PDB file of C-alpha atoms in Angstrom:
ATOM      1  CA  UNK Y   1       7.074  26.046 -13.685  1.00  0.00           C
ATOM      2  CA  UNK Y   2       6.435  28.182 -16.791  1.00  0.00           C
ATOM      3  CA  UNK Y   3       9.666  26.831 -18.314  1.00  0.00           C
ATOM      4  CA  UNK Y   4       7.788  23.601 -19.046  1.00  0.00           C
ATOM      5  CA  UNK Y   5       5.060  25.310 -21.098  1.00  0.00           C
ATOM      6  CA  UNK Y   6       5.980  27.544 -24.029  1.00  0.00           C
ATOM      7  CA  UNK Y   7       6.163  27.393 -27.773  1.00  0.00           C
ATOM      8  CA  UNK Y   8       6.024  23.908 -29.232  1.00  0.00           C
ATOM      9  CA  UNK Y   9       5.212  20.747 -27.329  1.00  0.00           C
ATOM     10  CA  UNK Y  10       5.400  20.908 -23.524  1.00  0.00           C
ATOM     11  CA  UNK Y  11       8.092  19.194 -21.498  1.00  0.00           C
ATOM     12  CA  UNK Y  12       7.925  15.419 -21.813  1.00  0.00           C
ATOM     13  CA  UNK Y  13       7.836  13.541 -18.488  1.00  0.00           C
ATOM     14  CA  UNK Y  14       6.072  10.436 -19.827  1.00  0.00           C
ATOM     15  CA  UNK Y  15       7.558   7.047 -20.669  1.00  0.00           C
ATOM     16  CA  UNK Y  16       5.256   7.019 -23.729  1.00  0.00           C
ATOM     17  CA  UNK Y  17       5.698  10.695 -24.595  1.00  0.00           C
ATOM     18  CA  UNK Y  18       8.434  10.284 -27.231  1.00  0.00           C
ATOM     19  CA  UNK Y  19       6.255   7.967 -29.371  1.00  0.00           C
ATOM     20  CA  UNK Y  20       3.284  10.331 -29.057  1.00  0.00           C
ATOM     21  CA  UNK Y  21       5.464  13.305 -30.008  1.00  0.00           C
ATOM     22  CA  UNK Y  22       6.777  11.488 -33.090  1.00  0.00           C
ATOM     23  CA  UNK Y  23       3.185  10.813 -34.150  1.00  0.00           C
ATOM     24  CA  UNK Y  24       2.223  14.476 -33.647  1.00  0.00           C
ATOM     25  CA  UNK Y  25       5.239  15.677 -35.649  1.00  0.00           C
ATOM     26  CA  UNK Y  26       4.534  13.117 -38.390  1.00  0.00           C
ATOM     27  CA  UNK Y  27       0.886  14.115 -38.769  1.00  0.00           C
ATOM     28  CA  UNK Y  28       1.755  17.818 -38.755  1.00  0.00           C
ATOM     29  CA  UNK Y  29       4.451  17.171 -41.367  1.00  0.00           C
ATOM     30  CA  UNK Y  30       1.879  15.557 -43.662  1.00  0.00           C
ATOM     31  CA  UNK Y  31      -0.588  18.382 -43.038  1.00  0.00           C
ATOM     32  CA  UNK Y  32       2.149  20.944 -43.809  1.00  0.00           C
ATOM     33  CA  UNK Y  33       2.854  19.256 -47.152  1.00  0.00           C
ATOM     34  CA  UNK Y  34      -0.892  19.324 -47.929  1.00  0.00           C
ATOM     35  CA  UNK Y  35      -1.063  22.994 -46.949  1.00  0.00           C
ATOM     36  CA  UNK Y  36       1.856  23.915 -49.216  1.00  0.00           C
ATOM     37  CA  UNK Y  37       0.337  21.902 -52.060  1.00  0.00           C
ATOM     38  CA  UNK Y  38      -3.083  23.543 -51.792  1.00  0.00           C
ATOM     39  CA  UNK Y  39      -1.520  27.009 -51.342  1.00  0.00           C
ATOM     40  CA  UNK Y  40       0.598  26.514 -54.460  1.00  0.00           C
ATOM     41  CA  UNK Y  41      -2.466  25.368 -56.398  1.00  0.00           C
ATOM     42  CA  UNK Y  42      -4.443  28.413 -55.189  1.00  0.00           C
ATOM     43  CA  UNK Y  43      -1.739  30.873 -56.229  1.00  0.00           C
ATOM     44  CA  UNK Y  44      -1.377  29.134 -59.606  1.00  0.00           C
ATOM     45  CA  UNK Y  45      -5.097  29.331 -60.346  1.00  0.00           C
ATOM     46  CA  UNK Y  46      -5.305  32.973 -59.256  1.00  0.00           C
ATOM     47  CA  UNK Y  47      -2.557  33.891 -61.736  1.00  0.00           C
ATOM     48  CA  UNK Y  48      -3.376  31.426 -64.510  1.00  0.00           C
ATOM     49  CA  UNK Y  49      -7.103  32.220 -64.644  1.00  0.00           C
ATOM     50  CA  UNK Y  50      -7.079  35.906 -63.741  1.00  0.00           C
ATOM     51  CA  UNK Y  51      -9.365  38.267 -65.674  1.00  0.00           C
ATOM     52  CA  UNK Y  52      -7.672  39.544 -68.814  1.00  0.00           C
ATOM     53  CA  UNK Y  53      -8.867  41.347 -71.921  1.00  0.00           C
ATOM     54  CA  UNK Y  54      -9.754  38.912 -74.702  1.00  0.00           C
ATOM     55  CA  UNK Y  55     -10.302  35.907 -72.434  1.00  0.00           C
ATOM     56  CA  UNK Y  56     -13.673  34.338 -71.683  1.00  0.00           C
ATOM     57  CA  UNK Y  57     -14.277  31.949 -68.798  1.00  0.00           C
ATOM     58  CA  UNK Y  58     -15.210  28.392 -69.806  1.00  0.00           C
ATOM     59  CA  UNK Y  59     -17.803  26.903 -67.474  1.00  0.00           C
ATOM     60  CA  UNK Y  60     -17.606  23.359 -68.877  1.00  0.00           C
ATOM     61  CA  UNK Y  61     -14.358  21.498 -68.239  1.00  0.00           C
ATOM     62  CA  UNK Y  62     -13.573  18.841 -70.828  1.00  0.00           C
ATOM     63  CA  UNK Y  63      -9.934  17.963 -70.211  1.00  0.00           C
ATOM     64  CA  UNK Y  64      -8.586  19.270 -66.867  1.00  0.00           C
ATOM     65  CA  UNK Y  65      -8.777  16.304 -64.433  1.00  0.00           C
ATOM     66  CA  UNK Y  66      -6.116  17.374 -61.910  1.00  0.00           C
ATOM     67  CA  UNK Y  67      -8.559  18.773 -59.277  1.00  0.00           C
ATOM     68  CA  UNK Y  68     -10.416  15.476 -59.210  1.00  0.00           C
ATOM     69  CA  UNK Y  69      -7.186  13.551 -58.724  1.00  0.00           C
ATOM     70  CA  UNK Y  70      -6.104  15.970 -55.975  1.00  0.00           C
ATOM     71  CA  UNK Y  71      -9.393  15.605 -54.107  1.00  0.00           C
ATOM     72  CA  UNK Y  72      -9.155  11.818 -54.284  1.00  0.00           C
ATOM     73  CA  UNK Y  73      -5.546  11.983 -53.062  1.00  0.00           C
ATOM     74  CA  UNK Y  74      -6.511  14.171 -50.094  1.00  0.00           C
ATOM     75  CA  UNK Y  75      -9.331  11.789 -49.176  1.00  0.00           C
ATOM     76  CA  UNK Y  76      -6.934   8.819 -49.324  1.00  0.00           C
ATOM     77  CA  UNK Y  77      -4.417  10.628 -47.103  1.00  0.00           C
ATOM     78  CA  UNK Y  78      -7.129  11.364 -44.545  1.00  0.00           C
ATOM     79  CA  UNK Y  79      -8.176   7.706 -44.552  1.00  0.00           C
ATOM     80  CA  UNK Y  80      -4.496   6.782 -44.064  1.00  0.00           C
ATOM     81  CA  UNK Y  81      -4.271   9.130 -41.077  1.00  0.00           C
ATOM     82  CA  UNK Y  82      -7.390   7.654 -39.488  1.00  0.00           C
ATOM     83  CA  UNK Y  83      -6.973   3.967 -40.234  1.00  0.00           C
ATOM     84  CA  UNK Y  84      -3.213   3.719 -40.694  1.00  0.00           C
ATOM     85  CA  UNK Y  85      -2.228   5.633 -37.566  1.00  0.00           C
ATOM     86  CA  UNK Y  86      -5.122   6.006 -35.104  1.00  0.00           C
ATOM     87  CA  UNK Y  87      -6.532   2.500 -34.862  1.00  0.00           C
ATOM     88  CA  UNK Y  88      -3.192   0.573 -34.625  1.00  0.00           C
ATOM     89  CA  UNK Y  89      -1.894   2.998 -31.978  1.00  0.00           C
ATOM     90  CA  UNK Y  90      -5.143   2.853 -29.991  1.00  0.00           C
ATOM     91  CA  UNK Y  91      -5.098  -0.944 -30.054  1.00  0.00           C
ATOM     92  CA  UNK Y  92      -1.411  -1.013 -29.130  1.00  0.00           C
ATOM     93  CA  UNK Y  93      -1.914   1.198 -26.061  1.00  0.00           C
ATOM     94  CA  UNK Y  94      -5.154  -0.526 -25.077  1.00  0.00           C
ATOM     95  CA  UNK Y  95      -3.517  -3.940 -25.153  1.00  0.00           C
ATOM     96  CA  UNK Y  96      -0.651  -2.727 -22.988  1.00  0.00           C
ATOM     97  CA  UNK Y  97      -2.800  -1.699 -20.009  1.00  0.00           C
ATOM     98  CA  UNK Y  98      -0.544  -2.501 -17.028  1.00  0.00           C
ATOM     99  CA  UNK Y  99      -1.139  -5.208 -14.451  1.00  0.00           C
ATOM    100  CA  UNK Y 100      -2.941  -3.725 -11.455  1.00  0.00           C
ATOM    101  CA  UNK Y 101      -0.733  -5.695  -9.048  1.00  0.00           C
ATOM    102  CA  UNK Y 102       2.320  -3.625  -9.975  1.00  0.00           C
ATOM    103  CA  UNK Y 103       0.590  -0.298 -10.426  1.00  0.00           C
ATOM    104  CA  UNK Y 104      -0.592   2.515  -8.178  1.00  0.00           C
ATOM    105  CA  UNK Y 105      -4.363   3.009  -8.422  1.00  0.00           C
ATOM    106  CA  UNK Y 106      -5.869   6.455  -7.937  1.00  0.00           C
ATOM    107  CA  UNK Y 107      -9.411   7.764  -8.251  1.00  0.00           C
ATOM    108  CA  UNK Y 108      -9.916  11.253  -9.657  1.00  0.00           C
ATOM    109  CA  UNK Y 109     -13.304  12.940  -9.248  1.00  0.00           C
ATOM    110  CA  UNK Y 110     -13.779  16.197 -11.134  1.00  0.00           C
ATOM    111  CA  UNK Y 111     -16.233  18.889 -10.096  1.00  0.00           C
ATOM    112  CA  UNK Y 112     -16.811  22.571 -10.752  1.00  0.00           C
ATOM    113  CA  UNK Y 113     -14.037  23.686 -10.296  1.00  0.00           C
ATOM    114  CA  UNK Y 114     -11.580  21.307  -8.674  1.00  0.00           C
ATOM    115  CA  UNK Y 115      -9.889  17.933  -9.003  1.00  0.00           C
ATOM    116  CA  UNK Y 116     -10.493  15.585  -6.052  1.00  0.00           C
ATOM    117  CA  UNK Y 117      -7.756  12.952  -5.774  1.00  0.00           C
ATOM    118  CA  UNK Y 118      -8.443   9.766  -3.776  1.00  0.00           C
ATOM    119  CA  UNK Y 119      -5.659   7.360  -2.683  1.00  0.00           C
ATOM    120  CA  UNK Y 120      -6.392   3.970  -1.064  1.00  0.00           C
ATOM    121  CA  UNK Y 121      -4.083   4.481   1.927  1.00  0.00           C
ATOM    122  CA  UNK Y 122      -1.731   2.020   3.636  1.00  0.00           C
ATOM    123  CA  UNK Y 123      -4.087  -0.995   3.311  1.00  0.00           C
ATOM    124  CA  UNK Y 124      -4.173  -0.598  -0.477  1.00  0.00           C
ATOM    125  CA  UNK Y 125      -7.980  -0.814  -0.538  1.00  0.00           C
ATOM    126  CA  UNK Y 126     -10.260   2.063  -1.461  1.00  0.00           C
ATOM    127  CA  UNK Y 127     -12.908   2.823   1.134  1.00  0.00           C
ATOM    128  CA  UNK Y 128     -16.519   2.871   0.019  1.00  0.00           C
ATOM    129  CA  UNK Y 129     -17.921   6.145  -1.242  1.00  0.00           C
ATOM    130  CA  UNK Y 130     -21.502   7.357  -1.324  1.00  0.00           C
ATOM    131  CA  UNK Y 131     -22.916  10.183  -3.373  1.00  0.00           C
ATOM    132  CA  UNK Y 132     -25.183  11.344  -0.537  1.00  0.00           C
ATOM    133  CA  UNK Y 133     -22.123  11.911   1.687  1.00  0.00           C
ATOM    134  CA  UNK Y 134     -20.352  14.225  -0.772  1.00  0.00           C
ATOM    135  CA  UNK Y 135     -19.822  17.741   0.494  1.00  0.00           C
ATOM    136  CA  UNK Y 136     -17.208  20.426   0.970  1.00  0.00           C
ATOM    137  CA  UNK Y 137     -15.718  18.512   3.943  1.00  0.00           C
ATOM    138  CA  UNK Y 138     -15.985  15.106   2.213  1.00  0.00           C
ATOM    139  CA  UNK Y 139     -15.473  15.786  -1.526  1.00  0.00           C
ATOM    140  CA  UNK Y 140     -15.445  12.125  -2.646  1.00  0.00           C
ATOM    141  CA  UNK Y 141     -18.152  10.940  -0.200  1.00  0.00           C
ATOM    142  CA  UNK Y 142     -16.042   8.535   1.883  1.00  0.00           C
ATOM    143  CA  UNK Y 143     -18.210   6.285   4.053  1.00  0.00           C
ATOM    144  CA  UNK Y 144     -16.886   6.552   7.657  1.00  0.00           C
ATOM    145  CA  UNK Y 145     -18.537   3.240   8.565  1.00  0.00           C
ATOM    146  CA  UNK Y 146     -16.224   1.366   6.173  1.00  0.00           C
ATOM    147  CA  UNK Y 147     -12.969   0.383   7.932  1.00  0.00           C
ATOM    148  CA  UNK Y 148     -11.069   0.578   4.621  1.00  0.00           C
ATOM    149  CA  UNK Y 149     -11.905   4.294   4.409  1.00  0.00           C
ATOM    150  CA  UNK Y 150     -10.108   5.164   7.648  1.00  0.00           C
ATOM    151  CA  UNK Y 151      -6.640   5.394   6.091  1.00  0.00           C
ATOM    152  CA  UNK Y 152      -7.659   6.765   2.680  1.00  0.00           C
ATOM    153  CA  UNK Y 153      -6.041  10.012   1.568  1.00  0.00           C
ATOM    154  CA  UNK Y 154      -8.053  12.663  -0.255  1.00  0.00           C
ATOM    155  CA  UNK Y 155      -6.480  15.804  -1.681  1.00  0.00           C
ATOM    156  CA  UNK Y 156      -7.909  18.700  -3.647  1.00  0.00           C
ATOM    157  CA  UNK Y 157      -5.999  19.836  -6.744  1.00  0.00           C
ATOM    158  CA  UNK Y 158      -2.906  17.929  -5.574  1.00  0.00           C
ATOM    159  CA  UNK Y 159      -1.897  14.853  -7.594  1.00  0.00           C
ATOM    160  CA  UNK Y 160       1.265  13.075  -6.423  1.00  0.00           C
ATOM    161  CA  UNK Y 161       2.753   9.985  -8.071  1.00  0.00           C
ATOM    162  CA  UNK Y 162       6.062   8.068  -7.985  1.00  0.00           C
ATOM    163  CA  UNK Y 163       8.386   8.010 -10.990  1.00  0.00           C
ATOM    164  CA  UNK Y 164       8.945   4.837 -13.054  1.00  0.00           C
ATOM    165  CA  UNK Y 165       5.779   3.139 -11.837  1.00  0.00           C
ATOM    166  CA  UNK Y 166       2.561   2.533 -13.823  1.00  0.00           C
ATOM    167  CA  UNK Y 167      -0.319   4.651 -12.587  1.00  0.00           C
ATOM    168  CA  UNK Y 168      -3.925   3.567 -13.181  1.00  0.00           C
ATOM    169  CA  UNK Y 169      -6.454   6.374 -12.781  1.00  0.00           C
ATOM    170  CA  UNK Y 170     -10.215   5.828 -12.616  1.00  0.00           C
ATOM    171  CA  UNK Y 171     -11.734   9.106 -13.712  1.00  0.00           C
ATOM    172  CA  UNK Y 172     -15.248  10.438 -13.246  1.00  0.00           C
ATOM    173  CA  UNK Y 173     -17.122  13.690 -12.658  1.00  0.00           C
ATOM    174  CA  UNK Y 174     -19.729  14.847 -10.147  1.00  0.00           C
ATOM    175  CA  UNK Y 175     -21.518  17.396 -12.272  1.00  0.00           C
ATOM    176  CA  UNK Y 176     -20.623  18.305 -15.865  1.00  0.00           C
ATOM    177  CA  UNK Y 177     -18.154  17.053 -18.468  1.00  0.00           C
ATOM    178  CA  UNK Y 178     -14.561  18.026 -17.680  1.00  0.00           C
ATOM    179  CA  UNK Y 179     -11.339  17.043 -19.440  1.00  0.00           C
ATOM    180  CA  UNK Y 180      -8.434  15.794 -17.325  1.00  0.00           C
ATOM    181  CA  UNK Y 181      -5.311  17.177 -18.997  1.00  0.00           C
ATOM    182  CA  UNK Y 182      -1.691  16.509 -17.999  1.00  0.00           C
ATOM    183  CA  UNK Y 183       0.362  18.101 -20.810  1.00  0.00           C
ATOM    184  CA  UNK Y 184       3.729  16.778 -19.605  1.00  0.00           C
ATOM    185  CA  UNK Y 185       2.304  13.225 -19.537  1.00  0.00           C
ATOM    186  CA  UNK Y 186       0.561  13.583 -22.922  1.00  0.00           C
ATOM    187  CA  UNK Y 187      -2.685  12.565 -21.180  1.00  0.00           C
ATOM    188  CA  UNK Y 188      -6.062  14.077 -21.970  1.00  0.00           C
ATOM    189  CA  UNK Y 189      -9.318  12.298 -21.114  1.00  0.00           C
ATOM    190  CA  UNK Y 190     -12.874  13.509 -20.675  1.00  0.00           C
ATOM    191  CA  UNK Y 191     -14.430  13.014 -17.222  1.00  0.00           C
ATOM    192  CA  UNK Y 192     -18.108  12.175 -17.666  1.00  0.00           C
ATOM    193  CA  UNK Y 193     -20.749  12.088 -14.894  1.00  0.00           C
ATOM    194  CA  UNK Y 194     -21.909   8.526 -14.268  1.00  0.00           C
ATOM    195  CA  UNK Y 195     -18.974   6.916 -16.087  1.00  0.00           C
ATOM    196  CA  UNK Y 196     -15.805   5.542 -14.451  1.00  0.00           C
ATOM    197  CA  UNK Y 197     -13.138   5.814 -17.152  1.00  0.00           C
ATOM    198  CA  UNK Y 198      -9.796   4.023 -16.648  1.00  0.00           C
ATOM    199  CA  UNK Y 199      -6.566   5.449 -18.043  1.00  0.00           C
ATOM    200  CA  UNK Y 200      -2.937   4.771 -17.329  1.00  0.00           C
ATOM    201  CA  UNK Y 201       0.391   6.524 -17.538  1.00  0.00           C
ATOM    202  CA  UNK Y 202       3.984   6.193 -16.362  1.00  0.00           C
ATOM    203  CA  UNK Y 203       6.368   9.050 -15.590  1.00  0.00           C
ATOM    204  CA  UNK Y 204      10.101   8.815 -16.247  1.00  0.00           C
ATOM    205  CA  UNK Y 205      11.148  12.189 -14.788  1.00  0.00           C
ATOM    206  CA  UNK Y 206      10.509  13.941 -11.501  1.00  0.00           C
ATOM    207  CA  UNK Y 207       9.269  17.517 -11.140  1.00  0.00           C
ATOM    208  CA  UNK Y 208       6.344  19.794 -10.346  1.00  0.00           C
ATOM    209  CA  UNK Y 209       3.813  20.470 -13.092  1.00  0.00           C
ATOM    210  CA  UNK Y 210       0.145  21.379 -13.596  1.00  0.00           C
ATOM    211  CA  UNK Y 211      -3.259  19.783 -14.175  1.00  0.00           C
ATOM    212  CA  UNK Y 212      -5.614  21.607 -16.531  1.00  0.00           C
ATOM    213  CA  UNK Y 213      -9.229  21.199 -17.539  1.00  0.00           C
ATOM    214  CA  UNK Y 214      -9.388  21.098 -21.344  1.00  0.00           C
ATOM    215  CA  UNK Y 215     -13.189  21.299 -21.520  1.00  0.00           C
ATOM    216  CA  UNK Y 216     -15.129  24.530 -20.978  1.00  0.00           C
ATOM    217  CA  UNK Y 217     -17.033  23.490 -17.846  1.00  0.00           C
ATOM    218  CA  UNK Y 218     -18.596  26.689 -16.526  1.00  0.00           C
ATOM    219  CA  UNK Y 219     -17.925  30.284 -15.544  1.00  0.00           C
ATOM    220  CA  UNK Y 220     -15.088  29.243 -13.230  1.00  0.00           C
ATOM    221  CA  UNK Y 221     -13.392  27.001 -15.793  1.00  0.00           C
ATOM    222  CA  UNK Y 222     -10.280  29.180 -15.754  1.00  0.00           C
ATOM    223  CA  UNK Y 223      -9.840  28.440 -12.025  1.00  0.00           C
ATOM    224  CA  UNK Y 224      -9.798  24.656 -12.499  1.00  0.00           C
ATOM    225  CA  UNK Y 225      -6.049  24.381 -12.151  1.00  0.00           C
ATOM    226  CA  UNK Y 226      -4.366  21.611 -10.198  1.00  0.00           C
ATOM    227  CA  UNK Y 227      -0.813  20.743  -9.295  1.00  0.00           C
ATOM    228  CA  UNK Y 228       0.940  17.560 -10.337  1.00  0.00           C
ATOM    229  CA  UNK Y 229       4.100  16.321  -8.612  1.00  0.00           C
ATOM    230  CA  UNK Y 230       6.271  13.382  -9.673  1.00  0.00           C
ATOM    231  CA  UNK Y 231       8.483  12.080  -6.852  1.00  0.00           C
ATOM    232  CA  UNK Y 232      11.094   9.429  -6.388  1.00  0.00           C
ATOM    233  CA  UNK Y 233       9.592   6.347  -4.730  1.00  0.00           C
ATOM    234  CA  UNK Y 234      11.206   7.319  -1.406  1.00  0.00           C
ATOM    235  CA  UNK Y 235       9.803  10.839  -1.505  1.00  0.00           C
ATOM    236  CA  UNK Y 236       6.373   9.546  -2.535  1.00  0.00           C
ATOM    237  CA  UNK Y 237       6.309   7.099   0.387  1.00  0.00           C
ATOM    238  CA  UNK Y 238       7.201   9.988   2.693  1.00  0.00           C
ATOM    239  CA  UNK Y 239       4.423  12.122   1.180  1.00  0.00           C
ATOM    240  CA  UNK Y 240       1.903   9.308   1.768  1.00  0.00           C
ATOM    241  CA  UNK Y 241       3.061   8.961   5.372  1.00  0.00           C
ATOM    242  CA  UNK Y 242       2.928  12.721   6.025  1.00  0.00           C
ATOM    243  CA  UNK Y 243      -0.577  13.027   4.566  1.00  0.00           C
ATOM    244  CA  UNK Y 244      -2.123   9.887   6.044  1.00  0.00           C
ATOM    245  CA  UNK Y 245      -5.040  10.629   8.379  1.00  0.00           C
ATOM    246  CA  UNK Y 246      -4.351  10.331  12.066  1.00  0.00           C
ATOM    247  CA  UNK Y 247      -5.442   6.967  13.525  1.00  0.00           C
ATOM    248  CA  UNK Y 248      -8.702   7.013  15.402  1.00  0.00           C
ATOM    249  CA  UNK Y 249      -8.331   7.288  19.132  1.00  0.00           C
ATOM    250  CA  UNK Y 250      -8.955   4.084  21.055  1.00  0.00           C
ATOM    251  CA  UNK Y 251     -12.218   4.076  23.018  1.00  0.00           C
ATOM    252  CA  UNK Y 252     -11.786   4.997  26.658  1.00  0.00           C
ATOM    253  CA  UNK Y 253     -13.099   2.496  29.170  1.00  0.00           C
ATOM    254  CA  UNK Y 254     -15.783   3.955  31.448  1.00  0.00           C
ATOM    255  CA  UNK Y 255     -14.656   4.784  34.969  1.00  0.00           C
ATOM    256  CA  UNK Y 256     -15.643   2.156  37.530  1.00  0.00           C
TER     257      UNK Y 256
END
């Protein structure tokens, strides 16, 4: 698995990853040009205005306007980065939120220090959850009195999805702020207690990867590591079947 995470950007398993990578490279290219420009200016000033016998520093500048122009240029470039790139891309992605009818919906509930993954089961409907029912044996608080909860699948630190299908995740947290991070999907989103935050993604490659928490969330933050598997649709259907809860036993009629 370590082959996917090394120097440079991680392995790209996302249908939107190439566009995000181009944006990252573009922004870093601009920042590199700025860095070289400012470094060149620094070296020039260190040499040009070094202390030398017979030279006196002038504290009032009457003719040298280049620093002012440079500062204005840097400010304009930063505005370009913010307005010219961020807002159009955010609006583009926001407007392309997939239709729920053709997507797989998953709930992810973060806690110190685990990711609880909740699937709706064969009926496609999430069972009701209650905060007062949450515990080590019921991490998302499934209500056993709700018939839709009977076939729901809950895993801990195990996220499984099919390839080439939009995935809609509703993300929240039980306790503190966490950050749901899937490097190979180019997804990073804060999980905030009390908020249900939707996000979406679509994988275009299969494989086994990792989930990380990108927000320092406590002493055990380093242990908040999950596993993320992208399957073919056939393998995902088999995984759902293998992990579905056993059907409740039919009531036995009293002996006559």
